[in-house]
Amino acid sequence: MLTASDIEVRFGGLTAVGGVSVNAPRDKILSIIGPNGAGKTTLFAVLSGFLAPNHGTVTLDGKRLDGMSADTVARNGIARTFQIVRPFPDMTVLDNVIVGAYARAASYREASAVSARVLEKVGLYPKRAFLAAHLTLRDLKLLEVAKALATQPKFLLLDEVMAGLNIKEQHDVATMLEGIHADGTGILLVEHSLAMVYRMSDHVICLDSGRKIAEGTATDVLESKEVQAAYMGIEHD
């Protein structure tokens, strides 16, 4: 279980996240949705150790992680991707993933073996010798997932991994992620593709202006009048 309790993040006089709590069991896929500026990426930054909250706690299987550095959080089992892909462009696909594997691996041999298994899982093994600079956007997205997965996380936090992909590519990535989840890795998604939210989510949280405005199944949340007004621009009389 990944739990965030009463998380608050302030930047000067701006409250980016205000009193948000999250309970994410590993056997459920949780999606976090909301308009731009809602606080979704800031919340991910807190969960993954990139940002310390002004208030609140983060625990993984009962162990408190808030205040730890990002690399320590990663070694404890939480890995994340970013909205903007961040490959090492002049390194091969395999070597990019090996960098992630060193979070736990004790040797190059071990890191290489872990990375090869991960590349098989995400479908990039045939391109392992390609330079990352030569990959398509779809493959760069898969490489980001592979780098995070190579840390052998308990939870994978995916920040708009579908962005920029066509609907077929989105479904292909969803199938791959569902396989990863079935193998025992918890998944949290920040996602704007409502088709993927409906397809993948066991549970959905909607944020607006840093606060939780709805929580429940995808159908319950996306049919909420408050969510439709805040997120989809649909006004109800």
PDB file of C-alpha atoms in Angstrom:
ATOM      1  CA  MET A   1       0.000   0.000   0.000  1.00  0.00           C
ATOM      2  CA  LEU A   2       1.232   3.467  -0.959  1.00  0.00           C
ATOM      3  CA  THR A   3      -0.371   6.097   1.236  1.00  0.00           C
ATOM      4  CA  ALA A   4      -0.188   9.879   1.198  1.00  0.00           C
ATOM      5  CA  SER A   5      -1.926  11.636   4.085  1.00  0.00           C
ATOM      6  CA  ASP A   6      -3.025  15.287   4.068  1.00  0.00           C
ATOM      7  CA  ILE A   7      -0.311  16.420   1.630  1.00  0.00           C
ATOM      8  CA  GLU A   8       0.165  20.168   1.364  1.00  0.00           C
ATOM      9  CA  VAL A   9       2.680  21.915  -0.886  1.00  0.00           C
ATOM     10  CA  ARG A  10       3.059  25.692  -0.945  1.00  0.00           C
ATOM     11  CA  PHE A  11       5.179  27.855  -3.222  1.00  0.00           C
ATOM     12  CA  GLY A  12       5.242  31.223  -1.496  1.00  0.00           C
ATOM     13  CA  GLY A  13       1.623  32.287  -1.250  1.00  0.00           C
ATOM     14  CA  LEU A  14       0.427  29.664  -3.758  1.00  0.00           C
ATOM     15  CA  THR A  15      -0.939  26.380  -2.471  1.00  0.00           C
ATOM     16  CA  ALA A  16      -0.200  23.851  -5.238  1.00  0.00           C
ATOM     17  CA  VAL A  17      -1.571  20.871  -3.281  1.00  0.00           C
ATOM     18  CA  GLY A  18      -3.875  21.425  -0.351  1.00  0.00           C
ATOM     19  CA  GLY A  19      -4.674  18.594   2.040  1.00  0.00           C
ATOM     20  CA  VAL A  20      -4.771  15.722  -0.486  1.00  0.00           C
ATOM     21  CA  SER A  21      -4.780  12.105   0.707  1.00  0.00           C
ATOM     22  CA  VAL A  22      -4.218   9.034  -1.479  1.00  0.00           C
ATOM     23  CA  ASN A  23      -4.501   5.324  -0.697  1.00  0.00           C
ATOM     24  CA  ALA A  24      -3.124   3.112  -3.472  1.00  0.00           C
ATOM     25  CA  PRO A  25      -3.023  -0.669  -3.053  1.00  0.00           C
ATOM     26  CA  ARG A  26      -0.643  -2.497  -5.371  1.00  0.00           C
ATOM     27  CA  ASP A  27      -3.382  -4.649  -6.844  1.00  0.00           C
ATOM     28  CA  LYS A  28      -5.363  -1.638  -8.158  1.00  0.00           C
ATOM     29  CA  ILE A  29      -4.503   0.886 -10.875  1.00  0.00           C
ATOM     30  CA  LEU A  30      -5.115   4.439  -9.653  1.00  0.00           C
ATOM     31  CA  SER A  31      -5.512   7.367 -12.070  1.00  0.00           C
ATOM     32  CA  ILE A  32      -5.195  11.008 -11.057  1.00  0.00           C
ATOM     33  CA  ILE A  33      -6.924  13.446 -13.393  1.00  0.00           C
ATOM     34  CA  GLY A  34      -7.679  17.144 -13.475  1.00  0.00           C
ATOM     35  CA  PRO A  35      -7.124  20.312 -15.492  1.00  0.00           C
ATOM     36  CA  ASN A  36      -3.685  21.788 -16.090  1.00  0.00           C
ATOM     37  CA  GLY A  37      -2.374  23.350 -12.895  1.00  0.00           C
ATOM     38  CA  ALA A  38      -4.499  21.086 -10.689  1.00  0.00           C
ATOM     39  CA  GLY A  39      -1.473  19.829  -8.723  1.00  0.00           C
ATOM     40  CA  LYS A  40      -1.149  16.354 -10.241  1.00  0.00           C
ATOM     41  CA  THR A  41       2.554  16.511 -11.131  1.00  0.00           C
ATOM     42  CA  THR A  42       3.344  18.260  -7.842  1.00  0.00           C
ATOM     43  CA  LEU A  43       1.677  15.398  -5.982  1.00  0.00           C
ATOM     44  CA  PHE A  44       3.742  12.900  -8.002  1.00  0.00           C
ATOM     45  CA  ALA A  45       6.883  14.854  -7.104  1.00  0.00           C
ATOM     46  CA  VAL A  46       6.040  14.469  -3.410  1.00  0.00           C
ATOM     47  CA  LEU A  47       5.272  10.754  -3.713  1.00  0.00           C
ATOM     48  CA  SER A  48       8.586  10.106  -5.507  1.00  0.00           C
ATOM     49  CA  GLY A  49      10.815  12.222  -3.260  1.00  0.00           C
ATOM     50  CA  PHE A  50      11.555  15.004  -5.742  1.00  0.00           C
ATOM     51  CA  LEU A  51       9.734  17.486  -3.527  1.00  0.00           C
ATOM     52  CA  ALA A  52       9.257  17.597   0.230  1.00  0.00           C
ATOM     53  CA  PRO A  53       5.728  18.505   1.357  1.00  0.00           C
ATOM     54  CA  ASN A  54       5.110  21.428   3.681  1.00  0.00           C
ATOM     55  CA  HIS A  55       2.719  19.165   5.551  1.00  0.00           C
ATOM     56  CA  GLY A  56       1.646  15.530   5.437  1.00  0.00           C
ATOM     57  CA  THR A  57       3.228  12.106   5.205  1.00  0.00           C
ATOM     58  CA  VAL A  58       4.016   9.491   2.552  1.00  0.00           C
ATOM     59  CA  THR A  59       4.330   5.845   3.521  1.00  0.00           C
ATOM     60  CA  LEU A  60       4.998   2.678   1.554  1.00  0.00           C
ATOM     61  CA  ASP A  61       3.992  -0.561   3.268  1.00  0.00           C
ATOM     62  CA  GLY A  62       4.017   1.343   6.541  1.00  0.00           C
ATOM     63  CA  LYS A  63       7.501   2.879   6.085  1.00  0.00           C
ATOM     64  CA  ARG A  64       7.582   6.658   6.067  1.00  0.00           C
ATOM     65  CA  LEU A  65       9.289   8.136   2.989  1.00  0.00           C
ATOM     66  CA  ASP A  66       8.502  11.855   2.990  1.00  0.00           C
ATOM     67  CA  GLY A  67      11.665  13.903   3.500  1.00  0.00           C
ATOM     68  CA  MET A  68      13.881  11.237   1.890  1.00  0.00           C
ATOM     69  CA  SER A  69      15.831  12.024  -1.276  1.00  0.00           C
ATOM     70  CA  ALA A  70      14.500  10.840  -4.634  1.00  0.00           C
ATOM     71  CA  ASP A  71      17.194   8.187  -5.013  1.00  0.00           C
ATOM     72  CA  THR A  72      16.433   6.805  -1.547  1.00  0.00           C
ATOM     73  CA  VAL A  73      12.724   6.727  -2.333  1.00  0.00           C
ATOM     74  CA  ALA A  74      13.529   4.880  -5.583  1.00  0.00           C
ATOM     75  CA  ARG A  75      15.578   2.269  -3.722  1.00  0.00           C
ATOM     76  CA  ASN A  76      12.624   1.838  -1.353  1.00  0.00           C
ATOM     77  CA  GLY A  77      10.344   1.003  -4.244  1.00  0.00           C
ATOM     78  CA  ILE A  78       8.825   4.066  -5.950  1.00  0.00           C
ATOM     79  CA  ALA A  79       9.882   5.053  -9.484  1.00  0.00           C
ATOM     80  CA  ARG A  80       8.420   7.717 -11.749  1.00  0.00           C
ATOM     81  CA  THR A  81       8.443   8.975 -15.311  1.00  0.00           C
ATOM     82  CA  PHE A  82       8.126  12.589 -16.438  1.00  0.00           C
ATOM     83  CA  GLN A  83       5.803  14.417 -18.837  1.00  0.00           C
ATOM     84  CA  ILE A  84       8.766  15.363 -21.027  1.00  0.00           C
ATOM     85  CA  VAL A  85      10.934  12.407 -22.033  1.00  0.00           C
ATOM     86  CA  ARG A  86      14.484  12.589 -20.692  1.00  0.00           C
ATOM     87  CA  PRO A  87      16.679  10.042 -22.488  1.00  0.00           C
ATOM     88  CA  PHE A  88      20.450  10.051 -22.605  1.00  0.00           C
ATOM     89  CA  PRO A  89      20.399  10.670 -26.381  1.00  0.00           C
ATOM     90  CA  ASP A  90      23.972   9.634 -27.168  1.00  0.00           C
ATOM     91  CA  MET A  91      23.695   6.346 -25.282  1.00  0.00           C
ATOM     92  CA  THR A  92      22.114   3.125 -26.531  1.00  0.00           C
ATOM     93  CA  VAL A  93      18.664   2.054 -25.428  1.00  0.00           C
ATOM     94  CA  LEU A  94      20.211  -0.705 -23.320  1.00  0.00           C
ATOM     95  CA  ASP A  95      22.670   1.630 -21.615  1.00  0.00           C
ATOM     96  CA  ASN A  96      19.858   4.100 -20.838  1.00  0.00           C
ATOM     97  CA  VAL A  97      18.033   1.351 -18.975  1.00  0.00           C
ATOM     98  CA  ILE A  98      21.191   0.122 -17.246  1.00  0.00           C
ATOM     99  CA  VAL A  99      21.459   3.552 -15.606  1.00  0.00           C
ATOM    100  CA  GLY A 100      18.102   2.891 -13.939  1.00  0.00           C
ATOM    101  CA  ALA A 101      19.029  -0.664 -13.021  1.00  0.00           C
ATOM    102  CA  TYR A 102      22.008   0.548 -10.980  1.00  0.00           C
ATOM    103  CA  ALA A 103      19.543   1.821  -8.365  1.00  0.00           C
ATOM    104  CA  ARG A 104      19.588  -1.757  -7.065  1.00  0.00           C
ATOM    105  CA  ALA A 105      22.065  -3.775  -9.131  1.00  0.00           C
ATOM    106  CA  ALA A 106      25.457  -4.467  -7.574  1.00  0.00           C
ATOM    107  CA  SER A 107      27.330  -5.119 -10.829  1.00  0.00           C
ATOM    108  CA  TYR A 108      27.256  -4.356 -14.547  1.00  0.00           C
ATOM    109  CA  ARG A 109      26.365  -7.972 -15.257  1.00  0.00           C
ATOM    110  CA  GLU A 110      23.351  -7.812 -12.969  1.00  0.00           C
ATOM    111  CA  ALA A 111      22.278  -4.411 -14.326  1.00  0.00           C
ATOM    112  CA  SER A 112      22.555  -5.695 -17.903  1.00  0.00           C
ATOM    113  CA  ALA A 113      20.470  -8.775 -17.140  1.00  0.00           C
ATOM    114  CA  VAL A 114      17.753  -6.742 -15.420  1.00  0.00           C
ATOM    115  CA  SER A 115      17.723  -4.232 -18.283  1.00  0.00           C
ATOM    116  CA  ALA A 116      17.409  -6.919 -20.941  1.00  0.00           C
ATOM    117  CA  ARG A 117      14.386  -8.410 -19.144  1.00  0.00           C
ATOM    118  CA  VAL A 118      12.787  -4.984 -18.850  1.00  0.00           C
ATOM    119  CA  LEU A 119      13.348  -4.197 -22.542  1.00  0.00           C
ATOM    120  CA  GLU A 120      11.691  -7.488 -23.457  1.00  0.00           C
ATOM    121  CA  LYS A 121       8.723  -6.565 -21.272  1.00  0.00           C
ATOM    122  CA  VAL A 122       8.191  -3.125 -22.864  1.00  0.00           C
ATOM    123  CA  GLY A 123       8.912  -4.330 -26.396  1.00  0.00           C
ATOM    124  CA  LEU A 124      12.190  -2.478 -27.007  1.00  0.00           C
ATOM    125  CA  TYR A 125      14.630  -5.377 -26.861  1.00  0.00           C
ATOM    126  CA  PRO A 126      15.054  -5.514 -30.686  1.00  0.00           C
ATOM    127  CA  LYS A 127      16.143  -1.838 -30.534  1.00  0.00           C
ATOM    128  CA  ARG A 128      18.517  -2.245 -27.586  1.00  0.00           C
ATOM    129  CA  ALA A 129      21.562  -1.178 -29.667  1.00  0.00           C
ATOM    130  CA  PHE A 130      19.874   1.932 -31.126  1.00  0.00           C
ATOM    131  CA  LEU A 131      20.960   5.336 -29.899  1.00  0.00           C
ATOM    132  CA  ALA A 132      18.123   6.898 -27.914  1.00  0.00           C
ATOM    133  CA  ALA A 133      18.345   9.979 -30.151  1.00  0.00           C
ATOM    134  CA  HIS A 134      17.044   7.879 -33.071  1.00  0.00           C
ATOM    135  CA  LEU A 135      13.859   6.641 -31.367  1.00  0.00           C
ATOM    136  CA  THR A 136      10.331   7.709 -32.241  1.00  0.00           C
ATOM    137  CA  LEU A 137       8.186   9.457 -29.622  1.00  0.00           C
ATOM    138  CA  ARG A 138       6.352   6.189 -28.923  1.00  0.00           C
ATOM    139  CA  ASP A 139       9.620   4.365 -28.299  1.00  0.00           C
ATOM    140  CA  LEU A 140      10.966   7.226 -26.188  1.00  0.00           C
ATOM    141  CA  LYS A 141       7.863   6.903 -23.997  1.00  0.00           C
ATOM    142  CA  LEU A 142       8.509   3.163 -23.678  1.00  0.00           C
ATOM    143  CA  LEU A 143      12.147   3.878 -22.842  1.00  0.00           C
ATOM    144  CA  GLU A 144      11.051   6.155 -19.985  1.00  0.00           C
ATOM    145  CA  VAL A 145       8.910   3.343 -18.618  1.00  0.00           C
ATOM    146  CA  ALA A 146      11.806   0.901 -19.017  1.00  0.00           C
ATOM    147  CA  LYS A 147      14.263   3.136 -17.146  1.00  0.00           C
ATOM    148  CA  ALA A 148      11.841   3.436 -14.234  1.00  0.00           C
ATOM    149  CA  LEU A 149      10.949  -0.258 -14.314  1.00  0.00           C
ATOM    150  CA  ALA A 150      14.644  -1.203 -14.197  1.00  0.00           C
ATOM    151  CA  THR A 151      14.790   0.113 -10.623  1.00  0.00           C
ATOM    152  CA  GLN A 152      12.516  -2.852  -9.766  1.00  0.00           C
ATOM    153  CA  PRO A 153       9.850  -0.710  -8.121  1.00  0.00           C
ATOM    154  CA  LYS A 154       6.894  -1.729  -6.043  1.00  0.00           C
ATOM    155  CA  PHE A 155       5.037   1.259  -7.512  1.00  0.00           C
ATOM    156  CA  LEU A 156       5.413   2.902 -10.916  1.00  0.00           C
ATOM    157  CA  LEU A 157       4.244   6.527 -11.193  1.00  0.00           C
ATOM    158  CA  LEU A 158       3.529   7.429 -14.826  1.00  0.00           C
ATOM    159  CA  ASP A 159       3.087  11.118 -15.651  1.00  0.00           C
ATOM    160  CA  GLU A 160       1.159  11.492 -18.936  1.00  0.00           C
ATOM    161  CA  VAL A 161       2.848   8.507 -20.552  1.00  0.00           C
ATOM    162  CA  MET A 162       0.184   8.494 -23.313  1.00  0.00           C
ATOM    163  CA  ALA A 163       0.651  12.156 -24.291  1.00  0.00           C
ATOM    164  CA  GLY A 164       1.399  12.615 -27.995  1.00  0.00           C
ATOM    165  CA  LEU A 165       0.459   9.047 -28.950  1.00  0.00           C
ATOM    166  CA  ASN A 166      -2.327   8.089 -31.325  1.00  0.00           C
ATOM    167  CA  ILE A 167      -5.199   5.935 -30.069  1.00  0.00           C
ATOM    168  CA  LYS A 168      -3.681   2.657 -31.336  1.00  0.00           C
ATOM    169  CA  GLU A 169      -0.356   3.458 -29.684  1.00  0.00           C
ATOM    170  CA  GLN A 170      -2.209   4.336 -26.477  1.00  0.00           C
ATOM    171  CA  HIS A 171      -3.946   0.970 -26.427  1.00  0.00           C
ATOM    172  CA  ASP A 172      -0.650  -0.822 -27.167  1.00  0.00           C
ATOM    173  CA  VAL A 173       1.016   0.967 -24.243  1.00  0.00           C
ATOM    174  CA  ALA A 174      -1.997   0.229 -22.028  1.00  0.00           C
ATOM    175  CA  THR A 175      -1.732  -3.478 -22.814  1.00  0.00           C
ATOM    176  CA  MET A 176       1.959  -3.427 -21.892  1.00  0.00           C
ATOM    177  CA  LEU A 177       1.267  -1.559 -18.640  1.00  0.00           C
ATOM    178  CA  GLU A 178      -1.536  -3.937 -17.710  1.00  0.00           C
ATOM    179  CA  GLY A 179       0.964  -6.787 -18.114  1.00  0.00           C
ATOM    180  CA  ILE A 180       3.421  -5.031 -15.805  1.00  0.00           C
ATOM    181  CA  HIS A 181       0.648  -4.525 -13.261  1.00  0.00           C
ATOM    182  CA  ALA A 182      -0.408  -8.168 -13.512  1.00  0.00           C
ATOM    183  CA  ASP A 183       3.188  -9.123 -12.656  1.00  0.00           C
ATOM    184  CA  GLY A 184       2.831  -7.313  -9.316  1.00  0.00           C
ATOM    185  CA  THR A 185       3.900  -3.698  -9.839  1.00  0.00           C
ATOM    186  CA  GLY A 186       1.510  -1.054  -8.536  1.00  0.00           C
ATOM    187  CA  ILE A 187       0.649   1.688 -11.033  1.00  0.00           C
ATOM    188  CA  LEU A 188      -0.418   5.296 -10.531  1.00  0.00           C
ATOM    189  CA  LEU A 189      -1.278   7.284 -13.660  1.00  0.00           C
ATOM    190  CA  VAL A 190      -1.549  10.982 -14.288  1.00  0.00           C
ATOM    191  CA  GLU A 191      -3.467  10.882 -17.540  1.00  0.00           C
ATOM    192  CA  HIS A 192      -5.482  13.161 -19.852  1.00  0.00           C
ATOM    193  CA  SER A 193      -6.673  10.418 -22.229  1.00  0.00           C
ATOM    194  CA  LEU A 194     -10.120   9.664 -20.859  1.00  0.00           C
ATOM    195  CA  ALA A 195     -10.303   6.525 -23.014  1.00  0.00           C
ATOM    196  CA  MET A 196      -7.263   5.183 -21.141  1.00  0.00           C
ATOM    197  CA  VAL A 197      -8.648   6.339 -17.788  1.00  0.00           C
ATOM    198  CA  TYR A 198     -11.820   4.363 -18.469  1.00  0.00           C
ATOM    199  CA  ARG A 199      -9.886   1.351 -19.744  1.00  0.00           C
ATOM    200  CA  MET A 200      -7.207   1.031 -17.092  1.00  0.00           C
ATOM    201  CA  SER A 201      -8.433   2.558 -13.846  1.00  0.00           C
ATOM    202  CA  ASP A 202      -9.741   0.666 -10.851  1.00  0.00           C
ATOM    203  CA  HIS A 203      -9.960   3.953  -8.966  1.00  0.00           C
ATOM    204  CA  VAL A 204      -9.827   7.622 -10.005  1.00  0.00           C
ATOM    205  CA  ILE A 205      -9.066  10.834  -8.128  1.00  0.00           C
ATOM    206  CA  CYS A 206      -9.803  14.238  -9.669  1.00  0.00           C
ATOM    207  CA  LEU A 207      -7.888  17.302  -8.490  1.00  0.00           C
ATOM    208  CA  ASP A 208      -8.714  20.937  -9.158  1.00  0.00           C
ATOM    209  CA  SER A 209      -6.665  23.878  -7.896  1.00  0.00           C
ATOM    210  CA  GLY A 210      -4.698  21.550  -5.653  1.00  0.00           C
ATOM    211  CA  ARG A 211      -7.690  19.966  -3.954  1.00  0.00           C
ATOM    212  CA  LYS A 212      -9.503  16.666  -4.361  1.00  0.00           C
ATOM    213  CA  ILE A 213     -12.972  17.261  -5.809  1.00  0.00           C
ATOM    214  CA  ALA A 214     -14.002  13.671  -6.594  1.00  0.00           C
ATOM    215  CA  GLU A 215     -12.917  10.084  -5.979  1.00  0.00           C
ATOM    216  CA  GLY A 216     -14.295   6.710  -7.008  1.00  0.00           C
ATOM    217  CA  THR A 217     -14.698   4.595 -10.129  1.00  0.00           C
ATOM    218  CA  ALA A 218     -13.938   6.175 -13.513  1.00  0.00           C
ATOM    219  CA  THR A 219     -17.650   6.298 -14.305  1.00  0.00           C
ATOM    220  CA  ASP A 220     -18.587   7.908 -10.988  1.00  0.00           C
ATOM    221  CA  VAL A 221     -15.846  10.534 -11.208  1.00  0.00           C
ATOM    222  CA  LEU A 222     -16.240  11.434 -14.877  1.00  0.00           C
ATOM    223  CA  GLU A 223     -20.020  11.701 -14.543  1.00  0.00           C
ATOM    224  CA  SER A 224     -19.668  14.096 -11.591  1.00  0.00           C
ATOM    225  CA  LYS A 225     -21.040  17.549 -12.463  1.00  0.00           C
ATOM    226  CA  GLU A 226     -18.243  19.209 -10.508  1.00  0.00           C
ATOM    227  CA  VAL A 227     -15.596  17.239 -12.436  1.00  0.00           C
ATOM    228  CA  GLN A 228     -17.265  17.949 -15.768  1.00  0.00           C
ATOM    229  CA  ALA A 229     -17.320  21.673 -14.992  1.00  0.00           C
ATOM    230  CA  ALA A 230     -13.715  21.846 -13.721  1.00  0.00           C
ATOM    231  CA  TYR A 231     -12.071  19.410 -16.130  1.00  0.00           C
ATOM    232  CA  MET A 232     -14.205  19.267 -19.286  1.00  0.00           C
ATOM    233  CA  GLY A 233     -15.721  22.745 -19.321  1.00  0.00           C
ATOM    234  CA  ILE A 234     -19.262  21.326 -19.258  1.00  0.00           C
ATOM    235  CA  GLU A 235     -21.556  23.621 -17.290  1.00  0.00           C
ATOM    236  CA  HIS A 236     -24.788  22.337 -15.759  1.00  0.00           C
ATOM    237  CA  ASP A 237     -27.772  24.472 -14.825  1.00  0.00           C
TER     238      ASP A 237
END
